[in-house]
Amino acid sequence: MNNSLTQFLINYAPFILLFAAGWFFGSRHERQHLAQLRVSEQALGHIIVSSERFYCPKLAAGSEGELVLGSVVIAQDYFKMIIARVLSLFGKNLTTYETLLDRARREAIVRMRTEANAKGYNHIYGLRMEVTNINQLGSMVEAIAYGTAVVSTDSTHTEPSI
C-alpha cells in the first residue's frame, strides 16, 4: 500500500505542483490587474464616456471630434480554462470567462481614455466595443473600444453610460 502511494506521488506530483503554481500565479496576476484597472479608472474618471448613439455634448469653441481607440489582447490561464471546461459539462455559468471579458473591456476603455487624455480631450461619445476570440480554445480575447473624443463644456452629463 505504501509502495502504491509513493508510485502515485512520483507519477502525479509534478503535474499537481505545476497545476497549483499556475493557479496561484494566475490568480495573483488577475488580482493585480484588477487593482491596476481600478486605479486607472479613478485617475481617468474626469473623462466622460457615453455610448448614446445620437448624444452630442456642448463643444468648446474650435473643438473638433477625433477618433480615439484602445485595444488589448488578454489571455486566460490554463487553470481557469480547465475549470471552465468542467463547468460547461454541467451547463453552469462560466464566470472564469466573464472575468476575462470584463478585464479586457475595462482595459480597452482605460487605454481609449488614456489616448483621449493625452490629446487634451475631456469627453468621448459614441463608444463602441468589439470583442473577438483570438484562438479556437477561447483562451485569448481581443477587445477594442473606440469613440469620438471632443473638448466639451457640458458638465451636466456626469453619469457615464458605458
C-alpha atoms as an extended CHARMM CRD file, in Angstrom:
* protein
*
       162  EXT
         1         1  MET       CA              0.0000000000        0.0000000000        0.0000000000  PROA      1               0.0000000000
         2         2  ASN       CA              2.8150000000        2.3770000000        0.8700000000  PROA      2               0.0000000000
         3         3  ASN       CA              4.5260000000        1.4890000000       -2.3980000000  PROA      3               0.0000000000
         4         4  SER       CA              1.4230000000        2.4380000000       -4.4170000000  PROA      4               0.0000000000
         5         5  LEU       CA              1.1580000000        5.8280000000       -2.6750000000  PROA      5               0.0000000000
         6         6  THR       CA              4.8190000000        6.5100000000       -3.4110000000  PROA      6               0.0000000000
         7         7  GLN       CA              4.3350000000        5.4930000000       -7.0310000000  PROA      7               0.0000000000
         8         8  PHE       CA              1.2630000000        7.7660000000       -7.2700000000  PROA      8               0.0000000000
         9         9  LEU       CA              3.2230000000       10.7410000000       -5.9050000000  PROA      9               0.0000000000
        10        10  ILE       CA              6.1380000000       10.0890000000       -8.2450000000  PROA      10              0.0000000000
        11        11  ASN       CA              3.8000000000        9.9420000000      -11.2360000000  PROA      11              0.0000000000
        12        12  TYR       CA              1.4640000000       12.8310000000      -10.4470000000  PROA      12              0.0000000000
        13        13  ALA       CA              3.3390000000       15.1990000000       -8.1050000000  PROA      13              0.0000000000
        14        14  PRO       CA              4.9120000000       17.2640000000      -10.9210000000  PROA      14              0.0000000000
        15        15  PHE       CA              1.5110000000       17.7230000000      -12.5680000000  PROA      15              0.0000000000
        16        16  ILE       CA             -0.1610000000       18.6730000000       -9.2750000000  PROA      16              0.0000000000
        17        17  LEU       CA              2.6860000000       21.0370000000       -8.4080000000  PROA      17              0.0000000000
        18        18  LEU       CA              2.5840000000       22.7730000000      -11.7940000000  PROA      18              0.0000000000
        19        19  PHE       CA             -1.2120000000       22.9840000000      -11.6090000000  PROA      19              0.0000000000
        20        20  ALA       CA             -1.0590000000       24.6150000000       -8.1610000000  PROA      20              0.0000000000
        21        21  ALA       CA              1.6980000000       27.0220000000       -9.2420000000  PROA      21              0.0000000000
        22        22  GLY       CA             -0.3080000000       28.0250000000      -12.3330000000  PROA      22              0.0000000000
        23        23  TRP       CA             -3.4080000000       28.6320000000      -10.2440000000  PROA      23              0.0000000000
        24        24  PHE       CA             -1.5010000000       30.7000000000       -7.6680000000  PROA      24              0.0000000000
        25        25  PHE       CA              0.3820000000       32.9110000000      -10.1320000000  PROA      25              0.0000000000
        26        26  GLY       CA             -2.6130000000       33.2760000000      -12.4710000000  PROA      26              0.0000000000
        27        27  SER       CA             -4.8980000000       34.3780000000       -9.6370000000  PROA      27              0.0000000000
        28        28  ARG       CA             -2.2640000000       36.7500000000       -8.2940000000  PROA      28              0.0000000000
        29        29  HSD       CA             -1.7680000000       38.3390000000      -11.7260000000  PROA      29              0.0000000000
        30        30  GLU       CA             -5.5210000000       38.7470000000      -12.2100000000  PROA      30              0.0000000000
        31        31  ARG       CA             -5.9020000000       40.4500000000       -8.8030000000  PROA      31              0.0000000000
        32        32  GLN       CA             -3.0100000000       42.8050000000       -9.6120000000  PROA      32              0.0000000000
        33        33  HSD       CA             -4.5250000000       43.6510000000      -12.9990000000  PROA      33              0.0000000000
        34        34  LEU       CA             -7.9320000000       44.3840000000      -11.4510000000  PROA      34              0.0000000000
        35        35  ALA       CA             -6.3190000000       46.6260000000       -8.8160000000  PROA      35              0.0000000000
        36        36  GLN       CA             -4.3800000000       48.4690000000      -11.5350000000  PROA      36              0.0000000000
        37        37  LEU       CA             -7.5980000000       48.9080000000      -13.5330000000  PROA      37              0.0000000000
        38        38  ARG       CA             -9.3860000000       50.4400000000      -10.5290000000  PROA      38              0.0000000000
        39        39  VAL       CA             -6.5640000000       52.9610000000      -10.0560000000  PROA      39              0.0000000000
        40        40  SER       CA             -6.5040000000       53.8620000000      -13.7700000000  PROA      40              0.0000000000
        41        41  GLU       CA            -10.2960000000       54.2070000000      -13.9480000000  PROA      41              0.0000000000
        42        42  GLN       CA            -10.2740000000       56.5790000000      -10.9770000000  PROA      42              0.0000000000
        43        43  ALA       CA             -7.4220000000       58.6340000000      -12.4440000000  PROA      43              0.0000000000
        44        44  LEU       CA             -9.2590000000       58.9660000000      -15.7800000000  PROA      44              0.0000000000
        45        45  GLY       CA            -12.7310000000       59.4360000000      -14.2460000000  PROA      45              0.0000000000
        46        46  HSD       CA            -12.8550000000       63.0680000000      -15.3620000000  PROA      46              0.0000000000
        47        47  ILE       CA            -13.1920000000       61.9280000000      -18.9850000000  PROA      47              0.0000000000
        48        48  ILE       CA            -16.8840000000       61.3430000000      -19.6020000000  PROA      48              0.0000000000
        49        49  VAL       CA            -17.6740000000       58.3300000000      -21.7780000000  PROA      49              0.0000000000
        50        50  SER       CA            -21.0750000000       57.9290000000      -23.3930000000  PROA      50              0.0000000000
        51        51  SER       CA            -22.3470000000       55.1460000000      -25.6200000000  PROA      51              0.0000000000
        52        52  GLU       CA            -25.5000000000       57.0040000000      -26.6020000000  PROA      52              0.0000000000
        53        53  ARG       CA            -25.9160000000       56.9520000000      -30.3420000000  PROA      53              0.0000000000
        54        54  PHE       CA            -27.1980000000       60.4750000000      -31.0110000000  PROA      54              0.0000000000
        55        55  TYR       CA            -25.8300000000       62.2490000000      -27.9390000000  PROA      55              0.0000000000
        56        56  CYS       CA            -23.6750000000       65.2430000000      -28.8110000000  PROA      56              0.0000000000
        57        57  PRO       CA            -22.1190000000       67.2240000000      -25.9530000000  PROA      57              0.0000000000
        58        58  LYS       CA            -21.7470000000       71.0030000000      -25.9990000000  PROA      58              0.0000000000
        59        59  LEU       CA            -18.4360000000       71.5270000000      -27.7490000000  PROA      59              0.0000000000
        60        60  ALA       CA            -15.8670000000       74.1130000000      -26.7750000000  PROA      60              0.0000000000
        61        61  ALA       CA            -15.1570000000       76.7910000000      -29.3590000000  PROA      61              0.0000000000
        62        62  GLY       CA            -12.9800000000       75.4250000000      -32.1350000000  PROA      62              0.0000000000
        63        63  SER       CA            -13.1510000000       71.8530000000      -30.9170000000  PROA      63              0.0000000000
        64        64  GLU       CA            -13.3840000000       69.1030000000      -33.4920000000  PROA      64              0.0000000000
        65        65  GLY       CA            -14.0170000000       65.4310000000      -32.9060000000  PROA      65              0.0000000000
        66        66  GLU       CA            -11.2860000000       62.8530000000      -33.2910000000  PROA      66              0.0000000000
        67        67  LEU       CA            -11.4080000000       59.0790000000      -33.2610000000  PROA      67              0.0000000000
        68        68  VAL       CA             -9.7120000000       57.5540000000      -30.2260000000  PROA      68              0.0000000000
        69        69  LEU       CA             -9.3320000000       53.8670000000      -29.5940000000  PROA      69              0.0000000000
        70        70  GLY       CA             -7.9080000000       51.4200000000      -27.1500000000  PROA      70              0.0000000000
        71        71  SER       CA             -7.1920000000       47.7770000000      -27.7950000000  PROA      71              0.0000000000
        72        72  VAL       CA             -5.8920000000       44.9060000000      -25.7100000000  PROA      72              0.0000000000
        73        73  VAL       CA             -5.3000000000       41.1700000000      -26.0230000000  PROA      73              0.0000000000
        74        74  ILE       CA             -5.6950000000       39.2080000000      -22.7950000000  PROA      74              0.0000000000
        75        75  ALA       CA             -5.0430000000       35.5020000000      -22.3060000000  PROA      75              0.0000000000
        76        76  GLN       CA             -6.7190000000       33.1860000000      -19.8110000000  PROA      76              0.0000000000
        77        77  ASP       CA             -4.5890000000       30.9730000000      -17.5810000000  PROA      77              0.0000000000
        78        78  TYR       CA             -4.8800000000       27.2200000000      -18.0990000000  PROA      78              0.0000000000
        79        79  PHE       CA             -6.2190000000       26.5350000000      -14.6090000000  PROA      79              0.0000000000
        80        80  LYS       CA             -9.3020000000       28.6240000000      -15.3090000000  PROA      80              0.0000000000
        81        81  MET       CA             -9.7190000000       27.0440000000      -18.7350000000  PROA      81              0.0000000000
        82        82  ILE       CA             -9.8450000000       23.5920000000      -17.1180000000  PROA      82              0.0000000000
        83        83  ILE       CA            -12.3920000000       24.7990000000      -14.5490000000  PROA      83              0.0000000000
        84        84  ALA       CA            -14.4940000000       26.3040000000      -17.3520000000  PROA      84              0.0000000000
        85        85  ARG       CA            -14.4280000000       23.0420000000      -19.3050000000  PROA      85              0.0000000000
        86        86  VAL       CA            -15.6220000000       21.1030000000      -16.2590000000  PROA      86              0.0000000000
        87        87  LEU       CA            -18.3710000000       23.6490000000      -15.5440000000  PROA      87              0.0000000000
        88        88  SER       CA            -19.5180000000       23.6040000000      -19.1690000000  PROA      88              0.0000000000
        89        89  LEU       CA            -20.2170000000       19.8740000000      -18.8630000000  PROA      89              0.0000000000
        90        90  PHE       CA            -22.8710000000       20.7080000000      -16.2830000000  PROA      90              0.0000000000
        91        91  GLY       CA            -24.2690000000       23.7650000000      -18.0610000000  PROA      91              0.0000000000
        92        92  LYS       CA            -23.0110000000       26.1340000000      -15.3760000000  PROA      92              0.0000000000
        93        93  ASN       CA            -22.3270000000       29.8470000000      -15.7010000000  PROA      93              0.0000000000
        94        94  LEU       CA            -18.7300000000       30.2680000000      -16.9020000000  PROA      94              0.0000000000
        95        95  THR       CA            -17.6000000000       33.0010000000      -14.5310000000  PROA      95              0.0000000000
        96        96  THR       CA            -13.9690000000       32.4110000000      -15.4750000000  PROA      96              0.0000000000
        97        97  TYR       CA            -14.6730000000       33.6710000000      -18.9920000000  PROA      97              0.0000000000
        98        98  GLU       CA            -16.8160000000       36.5110000000      -17.6380000000  PROA      98              0.0000000000
        99        99  THR       CA            -13.8700000000       37.8660000000      -15.6650000000  PROA      99              0.0000000000
       100       100  LEU       CA            -11.6220000000       37.5350000000      -18.7180000000  PROA      100             0.0000000000
       101       101  LEU       CA            -14.0640000000       39.5310000000      -20.8510000000  PROA      101             0.0000000000
       102       102  ASP       CA            -14.6290000000       42.0940000000      -18.0920000000  PROA      102             0.0000000000
       103       103  ARG       CA            -10.8970000000       42.6900000000      -17.7230000000  PROA      103             0.0000000000
       104       104  ALA       CA            -10.4680000000       43.0100000000      -21.4930000000  PROA      104             0.0000000000
       105       105  ARG       CA            -13.3290000000       45.5050000000      -21.8950000000  PROA      105             0.0000000000
       106       106  ARG       CA            -12.2230000000       47.6190000000      -18.9420000000  PROA      106             0.0000000000
       107       107  GLU       CA             -8.5960000000       47.6830000000      -20.1130000000  PROA      107             0.0000000000
       108       108  ALA       CA             -9.6360000000       48.7150000000      -23.6440000000  PROA      108             0.0000000000
       109       109  ILE       CA            -11.7320000000       51.5900000000      -22.2530000000  PROA      109             0.0000000000
       110       110  VAL       CA             -8.8660000000       52.7000000000      -19.9870000000  PROA      110             0.0000000000
       111       111  ARG       CA             -6.4940000000       52.7440000000      -22.9650000000  PROA      111             0.0000000000
       112       112  MET       CA             -9.0190000000       54.7120000000      -25.0300000000  PROA      112             0.0000000000
       113       113  ARG       CA             -9.4400000000       57.2320000000      -22.1900000000  PROA      113             0.0000000000
       114       114  THR       CA             -5.6580000000       57.4730000000      -21.8280000000  PROA      114             0.0000000000
       115       115  GLU       CA             -5.3300000000       58.3560000000      -25.5050000000  PROA      115             0.0000000000
       116       116  ALA       CA             -8.0760000000       60.9770000000      -25.2190000000  PROA      116             0.0000000000
       117       117  ASN       CA             -6.4510000000       62.4340000000      -22.1050000000  PROA      117             0.0000000000
       118       118  ALA       CA             -3.0440000000       62.6250000000      -23.8210000000  PROA      118             0.0000000000
       119       119  LYS       CA             -4.6200000000       64.6090000000      -26.6680000000  PROA      119             0.0000000000
       120       120  GLY       CA             -6.3970000000       67.0020000000      -24.2820000000  PROA      120             0.0000000000
       121       121  TYR       CA             -9.9690000000       65.7720000000      -24.7190000000  PROA      121             0.0000000000
       122       122  ASN       CA            -12.4220000000       65.5020000000      -21.8200000000  PROA      122             0.0000000000
       123       123  HSD       CA            -15.3910000000       63.7480000000      -23.4090000000  PROA      123             0.0000000000
       124       124  ILE       CA            -15.8680000000       60.6140000000      -25.5360000000  PROA      124             0.0000000000
       125       125  TYR       CA            -19.1940000000       59.8530000000      -27.1150000000  PROA      125             0.0000000000
       126       126  GLY       CA            -20.4490000000       57.1720000000      -29.4650000000  PROA      126             0.0000000000
       127       127  LEU       CA            -18.4860000000       54.4530000000      -27.6400000000  PROA      127             0.0000000000
       128       128  ARG       CA            -18.4030000000       51.1220000000      -29.4650000000  PROA      128             0.0000000000
       129       129  MET       CA            -16.8640000000       47.8690000000      -28.2500000000  PROA      129             0.0000000000
       130       130  GLU       CA            -15.6610000000       44.8850000000      -30.2280000000  PROA      130             0.0000000000
       131       131  VAL       CA            -14.5730000000       41.6530000000      -28.5270000000  PROA      131             0.0000000000
       132       132  THR       CA            -13.1540000000       38.7620000000      -30.5530000000  PROA      132             0.0000000000
       133       133  ASN       CA            -11.6750000000       35.3660000000      -29.7470000000  PROA      133             0.0000000000
       134       134  ILE       CA             -8.1100000000       35.0940000000      -30.9790000000  PROA      134             0.0000000000
       135       135  ASN       CA             -7.8450000000       31.2970000000      -30.9070000000  PROA      135             0.0000000000
       136       136  GLN       CA            -10.3410000000       28.4430000000      -31.0780000000  PROA      136             0.0000000000
       137       137  LEU       CA             -9.8770000000       27.4910000000      -27.4280000000  PROA      137             0.0000000000
       138       138  GLY       CA            -11.3040000000       30.8210000000      -26.3030000000  PROA      138             0.0000000000
       139       139  SER       CA             -8.3110000000       31.3940000000      -24.0450000000  PROA      139             0.0000000000
       140       140  MET       CA             -7.3340000000       34.7150000000      -25.6650000000  PROA      140             0.0000000000
       141       141  VAL       CA             -9.5960000000       37.6200000000      -26.4880000000  PROA      141             0.0000000000
       142       142  GLU       CA             -9.0210000000       40.9630000000      -28.1430000000  PROA      142             0.0000000000
       143       143  ALA       CA            -11.1130000000       43.9190000000      -27.0620000000  PROA      143             0.0000000000
       144       144  ILE       CA            -11.2650000000       47.1940000000      -28.9740000000  PROA      144             0.0000000000
       145       145  ALA       CA            -13.0180000000       50.3040000000      -27.6790000000  PROA      145             0.0000000000
       146       146  TYR       CA            -13.4200000000       53.3400000000      -29.9010000000  PROA      146             0.0000000000
       147       147  GLY       CA            -15.3720000000       56.5700000000      -29.9120000000  PROA      147             0.0000000000
       148       148  THR       CA            -15.3090000000       60.2470000000      -30.8380000000  PROA      148             0.0000000000
       149       149  ALA       CA            -13.3040000000       62.4150000000      -28.4540000000  PROA      149             0.0000000000
       150       150  VAL       CA            -14.0140000000       66.1290000000      -28.0920000000  PROA      150             0.0000000000
       151       151  VAL       CA            -13.3580000000       69.0300000000      -25.7590000000  PROA      151             0.0000000000
       152       152  SER       CA            -16.6980000000       69.6540000000      -24.1310000000  PROA      152             0.0000000000
       153       153  THR       CA            -18.1230000000       72.4010000000      -21.9660000000  PROA      153             0.0000000000
       154       154  ASP       CA            -21.0190000000       70.1490000000      -20.9680000000  PROA      154             0.0000000000
       155       155  SER       CA            -20.7700000000       69.4710000000      -17.2450000000  PROA      155             0.0000000000
       156       156  THR       CA            -24.3790000000       68.3820000000      -16.7370000000  PROA      156             0.0000000000
       157       157  HSD       CA            -23.8450000000       64.8930000000      -18.1080000000  PROA      157             0.0000000000
       158       158  THR       CA            -21.9300000000       63.3660000000      -15.1890000000  PROA      158             0.0000000000
       159       159  GLU       CA            -23.0940000000       59.7330000000      -15.3430000000  PROA      159             0.0000000000
       160       160  PRO       CA            -21.0600000000       57.7670000000      -17.8850000000  PROA      160             0.0000000000
       161       161  SER       CA            -23.3400000000       55.3990000000      -19.7500000000  PROA      161             0.0000000000
       162       162  ILE       CA            -20.9900000000       52.6440000000      -20.7880000000  PROA      162             0.0000000000
